[in-house]
Coordinates of C-alpha atoms in Angstrom, one line a residue:
Chain G
M1 CA 181.1 111.3 78.5
K2 CA 179.3 109.1 76.2
V3 CA 177.2 110.7 73.4
G4 CA 174.8 109.3 71.1
V5 CA 174.6 110.5 67.5
I6 CA 171.5 109.6 65.4
L7 CA 172.5 109.6 61.7
S8 CA 169.4 109.4 59.1
G9 CA 171.5 108.4 55.8
C10 CA 174.4 110.1 53.9
G11 CA 173.8 113.1 51.9
F12 CA 171.7 116.1 52.6
K13 CA 168.9 115.7 49.7
D14 CA 168.1 112.2 51.1
G15 CA 169.8 111.5 54.4
A16 CA 172.2 113.2 56.9
E17 CA 173.7 116.3 56.1
I18 CA 177.3 115.1 55.7
H19 CA 179.1 118.3 56.9
E20 CA 176.8 118.5 59.9
S21 CA 177.3 114.9 60.8
V22 CA 181.3 115.4 60.3
L23 CA 181.6 118.5 62.2
T24 CA 179.4 117.1 65.0
L25 CA 181.7 114.1 65.4
L26 CA 184.7 116.4 65.3
A27 CA 183.6 118.6 68.1
L28 CA 182.4 115.8 70.2
D29 CA 186.0 113.9 69.8
R30 CA 187.8 117.1 70.3
A31 CA 186.0 117.5 73.7
G32 CA 186.9 114.0 74.7
A33 CA 183.6 112.4 74.5
E34 CA 183.1 108.8 73.5
I35 CA 180.9 108.8 70.5
L36 CA 178.1 106.1 69.8
C37 CA 176.6 106.3 66.2
F38 CA 172.7 105.1 65.5
A39 CA 170.7 104.9 62.8
P40 CA 167.3 103.1 62.0
D41 CA 167.4 99.9 59.9
V42 CA 164.7 101.1 57.3
D43 CA 164.6 101.9 53.7
Q44 CA 165.4 105.7 52.9
A45 CA 162.0 107.4 51.9
K46 CA 163.8 108.1 48.5
V47 CA 167.2 108.4 46.9
V48 CA 168.2 111.9 45.3
N49 CA 171.0 112.1 42.7
H50 CA 172.9 114.7 44.6
L51 CA 174.4 115.9 41.3
T52 CA 171.2 116.7 39.5
G53 CA 168.8 117.1 42.3
E54 CA 166.6 114.6 40.7
D55 CA 165.0 111.5 42.4
A56 CA 166.6 108.1 41.5
D57 CA 165.1 105.1 40.8
E58 CA 167.0 103.2 44.0
S59 CA 166.4 102.1 47.1
R60 CA 168.9 102.2 50.2
N61 CA 168.9 101.5 53.6
V62 CA 169.4 104.4 56.1
L63 CA 171.7 102.3 58.6
V64 CA 173.8 101.2 55.7
E65 CA 174.3 104.6 54.2
S66 CA 174.8 106.2 57.5
A67 CA 177.6 103.8 58.1
R68 CA 179.6 105.5 55.4
I69 CA 179.7 108.7 57.7
A70 CA 180.5 106.5 61.0
R71 CA 183.2 104.5 59.1
G72 CA 181.2 101.3 60.0
E73 CA 180.9 102.1 63.8
I74 CA 177.3 102.4 64.1
A75 CA 174.3 100.4 65.5
D76 CA 170.6 100.0 64.8
V77 CA 168.8 102.7 67.0
K78 CA 166.6 100.1 68.4
T79 CA 169.4 98.8 70.3
A80 CA 170.5 101.9 71.9
D81 CA 170.3 102.2 75.8
A82 CA 169.4 105.8 76.9
S83 CA 170.8 104.8 80.2
A84 CA 174.2 104.5 79.0
L85 CA 174.2 108.0 77.2
D86 CA 175.0 111.1 78.7
A87 CA 173.6 113.4 75.8
L88 CA 172.0 112.8 72.5
I89 CA 172.6 114.7 69.3
L90 CA 170.8 114.8 65.9
P91 CA 172.6 116.3 62.9
G92 CA 170.0 117.6 60.0
G93 CA 169.8 117.1 56.5
F94 CA 166.5 115.9 54.7
G95 CA 167.1 112.4 56.0
A96 CA 166.0 114.0 59.7
A97 CA 162.8 115.0 58.3
M98 CA 162.2 112.0 55.8
N99 CA 163.8 109.0 57.2
L100 CA 163.7 109.5 61.0
C101 CA 160.3 111.2 60.7
D102 CA 158.2 112.4 57.9
F103 CA 158.0 116.4 58.9
A104 CA 159.0 117.1 55.5
M105 CA 155.7 115.8 53.9
K106 CA 153.3 116.0 56.8
G107 CA 154.9 119.1 59.0
P108 CA 153.2 119.2 62.4
D109 CA 151.2 116.0 61.7
A110 CA 154.4 114.0 61.2
D111 CA 154.8 110.5 62.4
V112 CA 158.2 109.6 64.1
N113 CA 160.1 106.5 63.6
E114 CA 159.1 104.7 67.0
D115 CA 162.8 103.6 67.9
V116 CA 164.0 107.2 67.6
A117 CA 161.1 108.5 69.4
A118 CA 161.7 106.3 72.2
L119 CA 165.4 107.3 72.4
V120 CA 164.6 110.8 72.5
R121 CA 162.0 110.5 75.0
A122 CA 164.1 108.2 77.3
V123 CA 167.1 110.6 77.1
H124 CA 164.8 113.6 77.8
A125 CA 163.0 111.8 80.7
A126 CA 166.5 111.1 82.4
Q127 CA 166.9 114.9 82.1
K128 CA 169.8 114.5 79.7
P129 CA 170.5 117.0 77.1
I130 CA 169.7 116.8 73.6
G131 CA 171.3 118.7 70.6
A132 CA 169.4 118.9 67.2
I133 CA 170.9 120.7 64.3
C134 CA 169.4 122.1 61.0
I135 CA 165.9 120.5 60.5
A136 CA 166.3 118.0 63.3
P137 CA 164.7 120.4 65.8
A138 CA 161.6 119.5 63.9
L139 CA 161.7 116.1 65.0
I140 CA 162.2 117.0 68.7
A141 CA 159.3 119.3 68.6
R142 CA 156.9 116.6 67.4
V143 CA 158.3 114.2 70.0
L144 CA 158.6 116.5 72.9
G145 CA 156.2 119.3 71.9
K146 CA 153.1 120.1 74.3
D147 CA 151.9 122.9 76.2
G148 CA 155.2 124.4 77.3
G149 CA 157.2 122.5 74.9
P150 CA 160.8 123.2 74.5
T151 CA 162.1 126.5 72.9
L152 CA 163.9 125.7 69.7
T153 CA 165.4 127.2 66.5
I154 CA 165.6 126.2 62.9
G155 CA 167.1 129.3 61.7
T156 CA 164.6 132.1 60.6
D157 CA 162.0 130.4 58.0
A158 CA 158.8 131.2 59.0
G159 CA 156.9 128.4 57.4
T160 CA 159.0 125.9 59.2
A161 CA 159.0 127.7 62.3
G162 CA 155.2 127.8 62.3
A163 CA 155.1 124.1 61.7
I164 CA 157.3 123.7 64.8
E165 CA 155.1 125.7 67.1
A166 CA 152.1 123.8 65.6
C167 CA 153.7 121.0 67.2
G168 CA 153.8 122.7 70.6
A169 CA 157.3 123.9 70.7
G170 CA 158.5 127.3 70.8
H171 CA 160.6 129.0 68.0
Q172 CA 163.3 131.5 68.4
D173 CA 165.1 133.0 65.2
C174 CA 168.9 132.4 65.4
A175 CA 172.1 133.4 63.6
V176 CA 173.8 130.4 61.8
E177 CA 177.1 130.6 64.3
D178 CA 174.7 130.9 67.2
F179 CA 172.7 128.3 69.1
V180 CA 169.5 128.3 71.2
V181 CA 169.2 126.6 74.6
D182 CA 166.5 125.7 76.6
R183 CA 168.2 125.2 80.0
E184 CA 165.2 123.9 81.8
Q185 CA 164.4 121.2 79.2
R186 CA 167.8 120.8 78.2
I187 CA 167.4 121.1 74.4
V188 CA 170.2 122.8 72.3
T189 CA 169.7 123.6 68.7
T190 CA 171.5 125.5 65.9
P191 CA 170.3 126.2 62.2
A192 CA 173.4 125.0 60.3
Y193 CA 172.5 124.6 56.7
M194 CA 169.0 125.8 57.2
L195 CA 170.7 129.2 56.9
G196 CA 174.4 128.3 55.6
P197 CA 176.0 129.8 53.4
T198 CA 179.1 127.8 53.9
I199 CA 180.8 125.1 56.0
K200 CA 182.9 127.6 58.2
H201 CA 179.7 129.4 59.4
V202 CA 177.8 126.0 60.0
A203 CA 181.0 124.5 61.8
E204 CA 180.9 127.5 64.2
G205 CA 177.3 126.9 65.1
I206 CA 177.8 123.2 65.5
E207 CA 180.9 123.7 67.7
R208 CA 179.0 126.0 70.3
C209 CA 176.0 123.5 70.2
V210 CA 178.0 120.7 70.9
A211 CA 179.9 122.4 73.5
E212 CA 176.8 123.6 75.2
V213 CA 175.2 120.1 75.0
L214 CA 178.4 118.8 76.7
E215 CA 178.0 121.4 79.4
L216 CA 174.6 120.6 80.3
A217 CA 175.5 116.8 80.4
S218 CA 178.3 117.4 83.0
P219 CA 177.2 117.3 86.7
A220 CA 178.0 121.1 86.9
G221 CA 175.6 121.7 84.0
V222 CA 172.6 120.1 85.7
A223 CA 170.2 122.7 86.7
Chain L
M1 CA 192.8 131.6 45.9
K2 CA 191.0 129.1 44.0
V3 CA 191.7 125.6 45.1
G4 CA 190.4 122.2 43.3
V5 CA 189.4 119.3 45.3
I6 CA 189.2 116.0 43.6
L7 CA 186.7 113.6 45.2
S8 CA 186.4 109.8 44.5
G9 CA 183.0 109.0 45.7
C10 CA 181.4 109.1 49.2
G11 CA 182.7 106.5 51.6
F12 CA 186.1 105.3 52.6
K13 CA 185.5 101.8 51.5
D14 CA 184.5 102.5 47.9
G15 CA 184.9 106.3 47.5
A16 CA 186.4 109.3 49.1
E17 CA 187.1 109.2 52.9
I18 CA 184.1 111.5 54.3
H19 CA 185.8 113.0 57.2
E20 CA 189.0 113.9 55.3
S21 CA 187.0 115.3 52.6
V22 CA 184.8 117.6 54.8
L23 CA 187.8 118.4 57.0
T24 CA 189.5 119.6 53.6
L25 CA 186.5 121.8 52.7
L26 CA 186.3 123.0 56.2
A27 CA 190.1 124.1 56.3
L28 CA 189.8 125.8 52.8
D29 CA 186.7 127.7 53.6
R30 CA 188.2 128.8 56.9
A31 CA 191.4 130.1 55.1
G32 CA 189.1 131.9 52.7
A33 CA 189.9 129.9 49.5
E34 CA 187.3 129.5 46.9
I35 CA 186.7 125.7 46.7
L36 CA 186.1 124.0 43.1
C37 CA 185.0 120.2 43.7
F38 CA 185.5 117.8 40.9
A39 CA 185.3 113.9 40.3
P40 CA 185.5 111.8 37.2
D41 CA 182.2 110.8 35.8
V42 CA 182.8 106.8 35.7
D43 CA 181.3 104.0 37.5
Q44 CA 182.8 103.2 40.9
A45 CA 185.3 99.9 40.8
K46 CA 182.7 98.5 43.2
V47 CA 180.2 99.3 45.8
V48 CA 180.9 98.3 49.5
N49 CA 178.3 98.2 52.1
H50 CA 180.0 100.0 55.1
L51 CA 177.7 98.3 57.9
T52 CA 178.9 94.9 56.8
G53 CA 182.2 95.6 55.1
E54 CA 180.9 93.2 52.3
D55 CA 180.8 94.0 48.7
A56 CA 177.2 94.9 47.5
D57 CA 175.8 93.7 44.3
E58 CA 175.2 97.4 43.0
S59 CA 176.7 100.0 40.8
R60 CA 177.3 103.7 41.7
N61 CA 178.8 106.5 39.8
V62 CA 181.8 108.6 41.2
L63 CA 180.7 112.1 40.4
V64 CA 177.3 111.4 41.4
E65 CA 178.2 110.0 44.8
S66 CA 181.0 112.6 45.3
A67 CA 178.4 115.1 44.8
R68 CA 176.8 114.0 48.3
I69 CA 179.9 115.3 49.9
A70 CA 180.1 118.5 47.9
R71 CA 176.2 119.4 48.2
G72 CA 175.9 119.3 44.4
E73 CA 178.6 121.9 43.7
I74 CA 180.8 119.7 41.9
A75 CA 181.8 119.5 38.2
D76 CA 183.5 116.5 35.9
V77 CA 186.9 116.4 36.3
K78 CA 187.3 116.5 32.6
T79 CA 186.1 120.1 32.7
A80 CA 188.7 121.4 35.2
D81 CA 191.0 124.1 34.1
A82 CA 194.4 124.0 35.6
S83 CA 195.2 127.6 34.9
A84 CA 192.3 128.7 36.7
L85 CA 193.4 126.8 40.0
D86 CA 196.1 128.2 42.3
A87 CA 196.3 124.6 44.0
L88 CA 195.0 121.1 44.1
I89 CA 194.0 119.0 46.9
L90 CA 193.2 115.2 47.0
P91 CA 191.3 113.6 49.9
G92 CA 191.9 109.9 50.6
G93 CA 189.7 106.8 51.1
F94 CA 189.7 103.7 48.7
G95 CA 188.1 105.9 46.2
A96 CA 191.4 107.5 45.4
A97 CA 193.2 104.3 44.9
M98 CA 190.3 102.3 42.9
N99 CA 188.2 105.1 41.2
L100 CA 190.9 107.9 40.5
C101 CA 193.4 105.0 39.8
D102 CA 193.8 101.4 40.4
F103 CA 196.7 101.5 42.7
A104 CA 194.8 99.4 45.2
M105 CA 194.7 96.5 42.9
K106 CA 197.9 97.2 40.9
G107 CA 200.2 98.9 43.1
P108 CA 203.2 100.6 41.1
D109 CA 201.5 99.3 37.8
A110 CA 198.4 101.2 38.5
D111 CA 196.5 103.2 35.6
V112 CA 195.4 106.5 36.6
N113 CA 192.2 108.0 35.3
E114 CA 193.3 110.2 32.3
D115 CA 191.5 113.1 33.3
V116 CA 192.9 113.2 36.8
A117 CA 196.3 112.5 35.6
A118 CA 196.1 115.3 33.1
L119 CA 195.0 117.7 35.8
V120 CA 197.7 117.0 38.3
R121 CA 200.3 117.1 35.5
A122 CA 199.1 120.5 34.4
V123 CA 198.8 121.8 37.8
H124 CA 202.3 120.4 38.6
A125 CA 203.8 122.0 35.6
A126 CA 202.5 125.2 36.4
Q127 CA 204.5 125.1 39.8
K128 CA 201.2 125.0 41.8
P129 CA 200.9 123.0 44.8
I130 CA 199.3 119.9 45.1
G131 CA 198.2 118.2 48.4
A132 CA 197.3 114.5 48.8
I133 CA 195.9 112.9 51.9
C134 CA 195.7 109.4 53.1
I135 CA 196.4 107.0 50.3
A136 CA 196.0 109.7 47.6
P137 CA 199.9 110.2 47.6
A138 CA 199.9 106.8 45.7
L139 CA 198.4 108.3 42.8
I140 CA 200.6 111.3 42.7
A141 CA 203.6 109.1 43.1
R142 CA 202.3 107.0 39.9
V143 CA 201.5 110.4 37.9
L144 CA 204.7 112.4 39.0
G145 CA 207.3 109.6 40.1
K146 CA 210.4 109.4 38.2
D147 CA 214.2 109.6 39.0
G148 CA 214.0 112.3 41.6
G149 CA 210.5 112.3 42.0
P150 CA 208.6 114.0 44.9
T151 CA 208.9 112.9 48.6
L152 CA 205.4 112.1 50.2
T153 CA 204.0 110.0 52.9
I154 CA 201.5 107.7 53.5
G155 CA 202.2 107.1 57.0
T156 CA 204.1 104.4 58.3
D157 CA 202.9 101.3 56.2
A158 CA 206.2 99.6 54.8
G159 CA 204.4 97.6 52.0
T160 CA 202.5 100.7 50.7
A161 CA 205.8 103.0 51.2
G162 CA 207.5 100.4 49.2
A163 CA 205.2 100.4 46.3
I164 CA 205.5 104.3 46.3
E165 CA 209.0 104.0 46.0
A166 CA 208.7 101.7 43.2
C167 CA 206.7 104.2 41.3
G168 CA 209.7 106.7 41.5
A169 CA 208.7 108.7 44.5
G170 CA 210.4 109.2 47.9
H171 CA 208.8 108.0 51.1
Q172 CA 209.2 109.6 54.5
D173 CA 207.2 108.2 57.6
C174 CA 205.0 110.7 59.2
A175 CA 202.8 111.0 62.4
V176 CA 198.9 111.4 61.6
E177 CA 199.0 115.0 63.1
D178 CA 202.0 116.0 60.8
F179 CA 202.7 116.3 57.0
V180 CA 205.5 116.0 54.8
V181 CA 206.2 118.7 52.3
D182 CA 208.4 118.6 49.1
R183 CA 209.2 122.4 48.8
E184 CA 211.0 122.0 45.5
Q185 CA 208.2 120.0 43.9
R186 CA 205.4 121.6 46.0
I187 CA 203.9 118.4 47.2
V188 CA 202.3 118.2 50.6
T189 CA 201.2 115.1 52.1
T190 CA 199.4 113.9 55.4
P191 CA 198.4 110.3 56.6
A192 CA 195.1 111.0 57.9
Y193 CA 193.2 107.6 58.2
M194 CA 196.1 105.7 57.0
L195 CA 197.0 105.9 60.6
G196 CA 194.1 107.6 62.4
P197 CA 193.1 106.6 65.1
T198 CA 190.2 109.3 65.4
I199 CA 188.9 112.2 63.7
K200 CA 190.5 114.6 65.9
H201 CA 193.7 113.4 65.0
V202 CA 193.1 113.3 61.3
A203 CA 191.8 116.9 61.4
E204 CA 195.0 118.4 62.9
G205 CA 197.1 116.7 60.0
I206 CA 194.7 117.9 57.4
E207 CA 194.4 121.6 58.6
R208 CA 198.5 121.6 58.6
C209 CA 198.5 120.1 55.3
V210 CA 196.0 122.5 53.7
A211 CA 197.9 125.6 55.5
E212 CA 201.0 124.5 53.9
V213 CA 199.3 123.9 50.5
L214 CA 197.9 127.5 50.6
E215 CA 201.2 129.1 52.0
L216 CA 203.1 127.4 48.8
A217 CA 200.3 128.8 46.6
S218 CA 200.6 132.2 47.8
P219 CA 203.2 134.6 46.1
A220 CA 205.3 134.6 49.2
G221 CA 205.6 130.7 49.0
V222 CA 207.2 130.5 45.6
A223 CA 210.4 128.9 46.1

């Protein structure tokens, strides 16, 4: 089983949420999946000092920073081959909503990085499952939303849920330890740090989300 | 149970090993421990591009970058109060051997950041346990090594093991899923990414290392 993981930097305020990313890699490795990490080779929307929470006058590259989480084992998402993957997972963090797309700034009018959107569309068109964590379901909603778009969760935040529905996806409230699965469309989502409160709660939801993605990706999981 | 965790940046080539750090936080949270993250407020020894492995012409601060892993919940190690802690854990990564001390450059002649050394000495003097992961045992060897210094592991690398013994500590080979405990001196170590190969193996060793630290920190664990 080969699973692509799209990272969006390294740090929840301007990149991929580190805990969510590592917990995803751990769950995949423990399940015996081969992991292929990807990120877009673009500048971050911004750099945030995670100690003070203030914007920093710096520029960092999403692929280069994502490589910190992937320990160097990562490729430009432009090179990803959907036909070589059995599933795709997107951890959260503001990077998913600022670097992979600009949902954090433009909500339902968000533009999505073309290479990321193309990979999501290709994996989905091949009827392979996609997992999305924390705020990453907003990107999925923007790419796959339409009449009868997938049902997703970002937890319980009404404003964000409304923006996801405005993209043409359905939203279902969900607890942090749980996940929402749209079996027909093969989309699995979990709130993670959209709800928190701590890493053990987030870990439980991600473990269950990853297990469900792998279940849907296995031959027995085909609807 | 309050456990201090000393981070050394964010990324294994120039800071704290991210997987090891997150796995430590997860194991502590799951055990019900209260986590207090610390890092020194100093510049990193260098910044490495984790995509190419080459040095980058940049400067980053150890405390600020560590805050990415700690989600902002971190303090200058200078402010750490050993009497408020029940145990201390140091994840690895080159940051432990380049930012917390300069063992990577000077081996057994390494200088250790004064605030980090003071905290390690104070926790040890209070007979509270210390866990050290990956290359971090080298720092413990340098601070606590002497005739009859603690027995540690960094895995199986003979050169590094020799440098640790030259500090006055004992070295014992160890598999990645296992740990070495010096019960008398309350030092628990595990090789993690000194051996790898993947996150699931590292996770097993860290979970067992953290459990042993907490066992030694509990009243029943007092020798």
